[in-house]
Amino acid sequence: MTKRDFIRADAWPDAEVLGLLDRAAALKAGTAAGSLAGKVLGLVFFDPSLRTRTSFEVAMLRHGGHSVTLEPGKGSWALEHRTGAVMDGAYVEHVAEAARVLSRYVDALGVRAFPTAPTWDEARRDEVVGGFAKYATVPVINLESARRHPCQELADALTLQEKLGGAPKRKRFVLTWAWHPKALPTAVPVSAALAAARLGMEVVIARPEGWQLDHEDRAAIKACAERQGGSVVETDDMEGAVAGADAVYAKSWGSLLDFGNPAGEAERRSALRGWRVDETLMRTTRGGAGIFMHCLPVRRNVVVTDGVLDGPWSVVTDEAENRLHVQRALLLELLGGWR
Ligand code: CP
């Protein structure tokens, strides 16, 4: 049987992704069940994590399975991923062997690899996660790559369904860029916009000029919104976008115009510290009661104020909890564990 990977939720049919959300909600409510007894999940983290690592390990444990976590270069061998590389430097083992060998031990693999390539043209190819998907003989789950964070996407969608009365369709979802001291990857903003687009929401992407997302990712968001009867617009007017919004999702990301040039990117964003979500802004949402979303980790009083995170708007902890439930559903689906 052909293995099935979860690298991009938008590579799966919308109906299947929406079905996963229903099953995650049922698991959370205790009205569905499944077993992963005897199954092992391998987790390969090239980059740090609090939520992703813990929620996947707990998901396996909750269903009677087990997980093994590796951090290449820190206790397991540093891994090369480039095809044809002459490995006479720091990398000891290639993803080709690592993925094939791990596939003999585990039933599925999760991989987190943030972009490290010097140019966006190279980074956008997502070759680390893609390499695992190519060489592994078991399903590969993307735990956040250069282009997507599909498990966060599922959790955000479930949270929107829960917090917007089960009917997010045609409600306004604002993804707003925020100032941050570092140029961060675009995987989360793309995935968050896809989550809302798949629910048929009116998606508004508020970002300064120069912070447009990758052209293919923008096209993917637009196509998803059109399939689901929603819409997508972009603006550089953060206040105008948030006024009357039902959901505000703050996220920083680096300008792709300066990808691989942190000093240039820092200079480009130097006048943009005002792009921060505060209580005054949230009071302009629909009825003053729009929800505030963020994938976490978040820098308090940089991206968003204490008053918003600790106030009535914030659903960030619910998003994090929902990582667990959507991943339980995903693992049961990929490993045939539904009862
Ligand atoms: N949101 C998220 O993926 O969190 P971690 O980086 O802590 O895993």
Short mmCIF file of C-alpha atoms and ligand atoms in Angstrom, two decimals:
data_model
loop_
_atom_site.label_atom_id
_atom_site.label_comp_id
_atom_site.label_asym_id
_atom_site.label_seq_id
_atom_site.Cartn_x
_atom_site.Cartn_y
_atom_site.Cartn_z
CA MET A 1 0.00 0.00 0.00
CA THR A 2 1.28 3.51 -0.78
CA LYS A 3 2.19 5.45 2.34
CA ARG A 4 0.44 8.73 2.98
CA ASP A 5 2.36 11.80 4.16
CA PHE A 6 1.03 14.95 5.82
CA ILE A 7 3.41 17.60 4.53
CA ARG A 8 0.77 20.15 3.49
CA ALA A 9 -2.88 20.02 4.55
CA ASP A 10 -3.68 21.69 1.24
CA ALA A 11 -2.33 18.62 -0.57
CA TRP A 12 -5.19 16.64 1.00
CA PRO A 13 -8.78 17.09 -0.22
CA ASP A 14 -10.62 19.79 1.75
CA ALA A 15 -13.33 17.28 2.70
CA GLU A 16 -10.76 14.99 4.32
CA VAL A 17 -9.18 17.82 6.27
CA LEU A 18 -12.60 18.99 7.45
CA GLY A 19 -13.41 15.39 8.35
CA LEU A 20 -10.25 15.22 10.47
CA LEU A 21 -11.42 18.31 12.34
CA ASP A 22 -14.76 16.61 13.09
CA ARG A 23 -12.94 13.55 14.38
CA ALA A 24 -10.59 15.68 16.48
CA ALA A 25 -13.60 17.43 18.02
CA ALA A 26 -15.14 14.03 18.77
CA LEU A 27 -11.92 12.79 20.39
CA LYS A 28 -11.80 15.95 22.48
CA ALA A 29 -15.42 15.46 23.53
CA GLY A 30 -14.82 11.79 24.32
CA THR A 31 -17.34 10.57 21.72
CA ALA A 32 -14.71 8.92 19.49
CA ALA A 33 -11.87 6.59 20.36
CA GLY A 34 -8.95 4.81 18.78
CA SER A 35 -5.86 2.79 19.60
CA LEU A 36 -2.20 3.19 18.69
CA ALA A 37 -1.15 0.24 20.87
CA GLY A 38 2.13 -1.19 19.66
CA LYS A 39 2.75 1.78 17.32
CA VAL A 40 5.86 3.94 17.53
CA LEU A 41 6.25 7.49 16.27
CA GLY A 42 9.72 8.86 15.49
CA LEU A 43 10.08 12.62 16.01
CA VAL A 44 13.05 14.37 14.40
CA PHE A 45 13.56 17.94 15.60
CA PHE A 46 16.17 20.01 13.79
CA ASP A 47 14.74 23.03 15.68
CA PRO A 48 13.32 23.59 19.19
CA SER A 49 9.74 23.05 20.27
CA LEU A 50 7.56 23.13 23.35
CA ARG A 51 4.07 22.38 21.98
CA THR A 52 4.78 20.19 18.97
CA ARG A 53 7.11 17.81 20.74
CA THR A 54 5.03 17.51 23.89
CA SER A 55 1.66 17.20 22.17
CA PHE A 56 2.86 14.48 19.77
CA GLU A 57 4.52 12.51 22.56
CA VAL A 58 1.38 12.82 24.69
CA ALA A 59 -0.90 11.92 21.75
CA MET A 60 0.97 8.64 21.26
CA LEU A 61 0.92 7.89 24.98
CA ARG A 62 -2.79 8.69 25.31
CA HIS A 63 -3.60 6.03 22.69
CA GLY A 64 -1.27 3.33 23.99
CA GLY A 65 1.62 3.98 21.62
CA HIS A 66 5.14 5.26 22.11
CA SER A 67 7.40 7.93 20.62
CA VAL A 68 11.14 8.36 20.14
CA THR A 69 12.52 11.88 19.81
CA LEU A 70 15.78 12.70 18.04
CA GLU A 71 17.58 16.03 17.71
CA PRO A 72 20.11 15.76 14.87
CA GLY A 73 23.46 17.16 15.90
CA LYS A 74 22.51 16.94 19.60
CA GLY A 75 22.72 13.31 20.64
CA SER A 76 22.02 11.92 17.19
CA TRP A 77 24.19 12.45 14.09
CA ALA A 78 24.11 15.78 12.25
CA LEU A 79 22.21 15.17 9.00
CA GLU A 80 22.95 16.30 5.44
CA HIS A 81 19.94 16.63 3.15
CA ARG A 82 21.35 17.96 -0.14
CA THR A 83 21.31 15.59 -3.06
CA GLY A 84 24.81 14.84 -4.34
CA ALA A 85 26.54 16.52 -1.37
CA VAL A 86 30.20 15.62 -0.81
CA MET A 87 29.99 14.94 2.91
CA ASP A 88 33.49 15.93 4.02
CA GLY A 89 32.25 18.59 6.48
CA ALA A 90 30.17 18.60 9.67
CA TYR A 91 27.41 16.29 8.47
CA VAL A 92 27.94 12.65 9.38
CA GLU A 93 24.87 10.97 7.91
CA HIS A 94 22.47 11.70 5.04
CA VAL A 95 18.70 12.01 5.37
CA ALA A 96 18.50 9.18 2.80
CA GLU A 97 19.98 6.64 5.24
CA ALA A 98 18.39 8.17 8.33
CA ALA A 99 14.88 8.06 6.86
CA ARG A 100 15.30 4.53 5.50
CA VAL A 101 16.72 3.20 8.78
CA LEU A 102 14.18 4.95 11.01
CA SER A 103 11.43 3.51 8.81
CA ARG A 104 12.56 0.02 9.87
CA TYR A 105 12.01 0.96 13.54
CA VAL A 106 8.93 3.20 13.64
CA ASP A 107 5.43 3.34 12.13
CA ALA A 108 5.45 7.07 11.28
CA LEU A 109 7.95 9.92 11.33
CA GLY A 110 7.49 13.58 12.24
CA VAL A 111 10.08 16.11 11.09
CA ARG A 112 10.63 19.75 12.04
CA ALA A 113 13.11 21.69 9.93
CA PHE A 114 13.03 25.48 9.67
CA PRO A 115 14.61 27.09 6.60
CA THR A 116 18.40 27.26 6.62
CA ALA A 117 19.19 27.72 2.91
CA PRO A 118 20.85 31.00 1.92
CA THR A 119 18.17 32.00 -0.61
CA TRP A 120 14.39 31.77 -0.66
CA ASP A 121 14.56 30.05 -4.05
CA GLU A 122 16.34 27.18 -2.32
CA ALA A 123 14.55 27.31 1.04
CA ARG A 124 11.10 27.26 -0.55
CA ARG A 125 11.83 23.77 -1.92
CA ASP A 126 11.50 22.40 1.63
CA GLU A 127 14.13 19.75 0.96
CA VAL A 128 14.65 18.46 4.50
CA VAL A 129 11.05 17.44 5.14
CA GLY A 130 10.78 16.57 1.45
CA GLY A 131 13.84 14.33 1.75
CA PHE A 132 12.31 12.43 4.65
CA ALA A 133 9.09 12.03 2.66
CA LYS A 134 11.08 10.78 -0.34
CA TYR A 135 13.22 8.21 1.47
CA ALA A 136 10.99 7.08 4.35
CA THR A 137 8.77 4.08 3.78
CA VAL A 138 6.40 5.12 6.59
CA PRO A 139 4.11 8.19 6.69
CA VAL A 140 5.92 11.49 7.29
CA ILE A 141 4.27 14.35 9.20
CA ASN A 142 5.53 17.90 8.76
CA LEU A 143 6.11 19.42 12.22
CA GLU A 144 6.89 22.82 10.60
CA SER A 145 9.03 23.41 7.58
CA ALA A 146 9.89 26.46 5.51
CA ARG A 147 6.52 26.44 3.78
CA ARG A 148 3.90 24.88 6.06
CA HIS A 149 2.94 24.06 9.65
CA PRO A 150 -0.02 21.81 8.84
CA CYS A 151 -0.67 20.56 12.38
CA GLN A 152 -0.90 24.14 13.59
CA GLU A 153 -3.26 24.73 10.67
CA LEU A 154 -5.58 21.96 11.90
CA ALA A 155 -5.48 23.24 15.49
CA ASP A 156 -6.22 26.80 14.41
CA ALA A 157 -9.15 25.65 12.28
CA LEU A 158 -10.61 23.63 15.17
CA THR A 159 -10.22 26.64 17.45
CA LEU A 160 -12.01 28.90 14.95
CA GLN A 161 -14.87 26.40 14.74
CA GLU A 162 -15.14 26.22 18.52
CA LYS A 163 -14.82 29.91 19.27
CA LEU A 164 -16.93 31.30 16.43
CA GLY A 165 -20.01 29.32 17.36
CA GLY A 166 -19.31 26.45 14.97
CA ALA A 167 -20.03 28.70 12.00
CA PRO A 168 -16.96 30.61 10.85
CA LYS A 169 -18.13 30.78 7.21
CA ARG A 170 -18.15 34.37 5.87
CA LYS A 171 -16.82 35.72 9.19
CA ARG A 172 -13.75 37.91 8.99
CA PHE A 173 -10.34 36.46 9.84
CA VAL A 174 -7.47 38.93 9.92
CA LEU A 175 -3.93 37.63 9.72
CA THR A 176 -1.79 40.53 10.76
CA TRP A 177 1.96 40.81 10.49
CA ALA A 178 3.62 42.04 13.70
CA TRP A 179 7.04 43.48 14.42
CA HIS A 180 9.58 41.05 15.88
CA PRO A 181 13.33 41.33 16.47
CA LYS A 182 14.06 38.41 14.13
CA ALA A 183 13.04 37.45 10.61
CA LEU A 184 10.79 34.41 11.20
CA PRO A 185 9.63 31.76 8.70
CA THR A 186 6.41 32.14 6.71
CA ALA A 187 5.07 28.64 7.40
CA VAL A 188 2.69 29.65 10.19
CA PRO A 189 1.12 32.69 8.50
CA VAL A 190 0.52 30.69 5.32
CA SER A 191 -0.97 27.80 7.28
CA ALA A 192 -3.13 30.10 9.43
CA ALA A 193 -4.55 31.78 6.34
CA LEU A 194 -5.22 28.35 4.80
CA ALA A 195 -7.02 27.24 7.97
CA ALA A 196 -9.42 30.18 7.74
CA ALA A 197 -9.77 29.90 3.96
CA ARG A 198 -10.77 26.24 4.24
CA LEU A 199 -13.57 27.28 6.62
CA GLY A 200 -14.91 29.70 3.99
CA MET A 201 -13.99 32.80 5.97
CA GLU A 202 -13.30 36.29 4.64
CA VAL A 203 -9.53 36.29 5.02
CA VAL A 204 -7.70 39.60 5.26
CA ILE A 205 -3.90 39.55 5.24
CA ALA A 206 -2.57 42.79 6.76
CA ARG A 207 1.16 43.31 6.21
CA PRO A 208 3.47 46.18 5.34
CA GLU A 209 4.56 46.63 1.74
CA GLY A 210 7.45 44.24 1.17
CA TRP A 211 6.05 41.44 3.35
CA GLN A 212 4.00 39.66 0.70
CA LEU A 213 4.01 35.89 1.18
CA ASP A 214 5.42 33.52 -1.44
CA HIS A 215 3.49 33.80 -4.72
CA GLU A 216 2.56 30.09 -4.81
CA ASP A 217 1.40 30.16 -1.20
CA ARG A 218 -0.77 33.22 -1.85
CA ALA A 219 -2.26 31.39 -4.83
CA ALA A 220 -2.90 28.32 -2.65
CA ILE A 221 -4.73 30.43 -0.04
CA LYS A 222 -6.83 32.12 -2.74
CA ALA A 223 -7.70 28.82 -4.40
CA CYS A 224 -8.71 27.30 -1.06
CA ALA A 225 -10.91 30.31 -0.22
CA GLU A 226 -12.59 30.17 -3.63
CA ARG A 227 -13.31 26.45 -3.29
CA GLN A 228 -14.96 27.07 0.07
CA GLY A 229 -16.96 30.19 -0.83
CA GLY A 230 -14.74 32.61 1.05
CA SER A 231 -12.40 35.37 -0.05
CA VAL A 232 -8.88 36.74 0.46
CA VAL A 233 -7.72 40.35 0.32
CA GLU A 234 -4.40 41.95 1.25
CA THR A 235 -3.84 45.35 2.78
CA ASP A 236 -1.16 47.41 4.48
CA ASP A 237 -3.79 48.96 6.79
CA MET A 238 -3.70 46.96 10.03
CA GLU A 239 -6.27 49.12 11.90
CA GLY A 240 -8.69 49.12 8.97
CA ALA A 241 -8.43 45.34 8.65
CA VAL A 242 -9.01 44.64 12.34
CA ALA A 243 -12.01 46.98 12.73
CA GLY A 244 -15.06 44.70 12.83
CA ALA A 245 -13.01 41.49 12.62
CA ASP A 246 -14.17 38.24 14.22
CA ALA A 247 -10.68 36.81 14.65
CA VAL A 248 -7.27 38.46 14.73
CA TYR A 249 -4.24 36.22 14.21
CA ALA A 250 -0.94 37.98 14.89
CA LYS A 251 2.25 36.57 13.43
CA SER A 252 5.57 37.98 12.43
CA TRP A 253 7.49 36.78 9.43
CA GLY A 254 10.56 37.90 7.58
CA SER A 255 10.40 39.83 4.32
CA LEU A 256 11.17 37.42 1.51
CA LEU A 257 12.77 40.34 -0.32
CA ASP A 258 15.63 40.17 2.19
CA PHE A 259 15.66 36.42 2.78
CA GLY A 260 19.17 35.37 3.83
CA ASN A 261 20.10 38.99 4.62
CA PRO A 262 19.14 39.51 8.30
CA ALA A 263 20.77 42.94 8.54
CA GLY A 264 18.91 44.18 5.48
CA GLU A 265 15.66 42.73 6.75
CA ALA A 266 16.16 44.34 10.17
CA GLU A 267 16.73 47.69 8.48
CA ARG A 268 13.59 47.25 6.36
CA ARG A 269 11.47 46.58 9.46
CA SER A 270 13.11 49.20 11.70
CA ALA A 271 10.26 51.71 11.41
CA LEU A 272 7.50 49.13 11.90
CA ARG A 273 7.40 48.59 15.68
CA GLY A 274 3.88 50.01 15.66
CA TRP A 275 2.68 46.75 14.11
CA ARG A 276 1.67 45.29 17.49
CA VAL A 277 -1.71 44.09 18.75
CA ASP A 278 -2.97 45.89 21.88
CA GLU A 279 -6.22 46.27 23.79
CA THR A 280 -7.23 49.41 21.90
CA LEU A 281 -6.98 47.53 18.63
CA MET A 282 -8.89 44.50 19.94
CA ARG A 283 -11.72 46.75 21.19
CA THR A 284 -12.34 47.69 17.53
CA THR A 285 -13.14 44.06 16.61
CA ARG A 286 -16.76 42.97 16.11
CA GLY A 287 -18.59 44.02 19.28
CA GLY A 288 -15.18 44.45 20.90
CA ALA A 289 -15.24 40.67 21.30
CA GLY A 290 -13.17 39.31 18.44
CA ILE A 291 -10.83 36.48 19.35
CA PHE A 292 -7.05 36.88 19.45
CA MET A 293 -4.99 34.02 18.05
CA HIS A 294 -1.29 33.18 17.95
CA CYS A 295 0.50 29.85 17.45
CA LEU A 296 2.95 30.49 20.34
CA PRO A 297 5.67 31.00 21.39
CA VAL A 298 4.96 34.72 21.47
CA ARG A 299 7.03 37.67 22.65
CA ARG A 300 4.91 39.60 25.13
CA ASN A 301 4.67 43.36 24.63
CA VAL A 302 6.47 43.03 21.30
CA VAL A 303 4.01 41.14 19.09
CA VAL A 304 1.03 41.57 21.45
CA THR A 305 0.47 43.22 24.81
CA ASP A 306 0.03 41.52 28.18
CA GLY A 307 -3.47 43.04 28.28
CA VAL A 308 -4.55 41.14 25.16
CA LEU A 309 -2.90 37.84 26.08
CA ASP A 310 -4.35 37.93 29.60
CA GLY A 311 -7.65 39.51 28.54
CA PRO A 312 -10.97 38.12 27.31
CA TRP A 313 -9.94 37.99 23.65
CA SER A 314 -7.12 35.49 23.85
CA VAL A 315 -7.65 31.87 22.74
CA VAL A 316 -3.95 31.05 22.41
CA THR A 317 -4.03 28.33 25.08
CA ASP A 318 -7.01 26.69 23.38
CA GLU A 319 -5.08 26.65 20.10
CA ALA A 320 -2.20 24.95 21.86
CA GLU A 321 -4.51 22.41 23.50
CA ASN A 322 -6.10 21.67 20.14
CA ARG A 323 -2.71 20.66 18.75
CA LEU A 324 -3.08 17.57 20.90
CA HIS A 325 -6.56 16.64 19.66
CA VAL A 326 -5.96 17.24 15.94
CA GLN A 327 -2.73 15.26 16.12
CA ARG A 328 -4.50 12.40 17.88
CA ALA A 329 -6.94 12.36 14.96
CA LEU A 330 -4.14 12.59 12.39
CA LEU A 331 -2.15 9.75 13.94
CA LEU A 332 -5.21 7.51 14.19
CA GLU A 333 -5.97 8.26 10.55
CA LEU A 334 -2.45 7.63 9.25
CA LEU A 335 -1.88 4.54 11.38
CA GLY A 336 -5.32 2.96 10.99
CA GLY A 337 -6.19 3.23 14.67
CA TRP A 338 -9.85 4.28 14.65
CA ARG A 339 -12.19 1.99 16.56
N1 CP B 1 3.19 26.39 17.78
C1 CP B 1 4.26 25.56 17.84
O1 CP B 1 4.55 24.82 16.88
O2 CP B 1 4.90 25.58 19.01
P1 CP B 1 6.34 24.93 19.30
O3 CP B 1 7.32 25.66 18.41
O4 CP B 1 6.59 25.12 20.73
O5 CP B 1 6.28 23.48 18.90
#
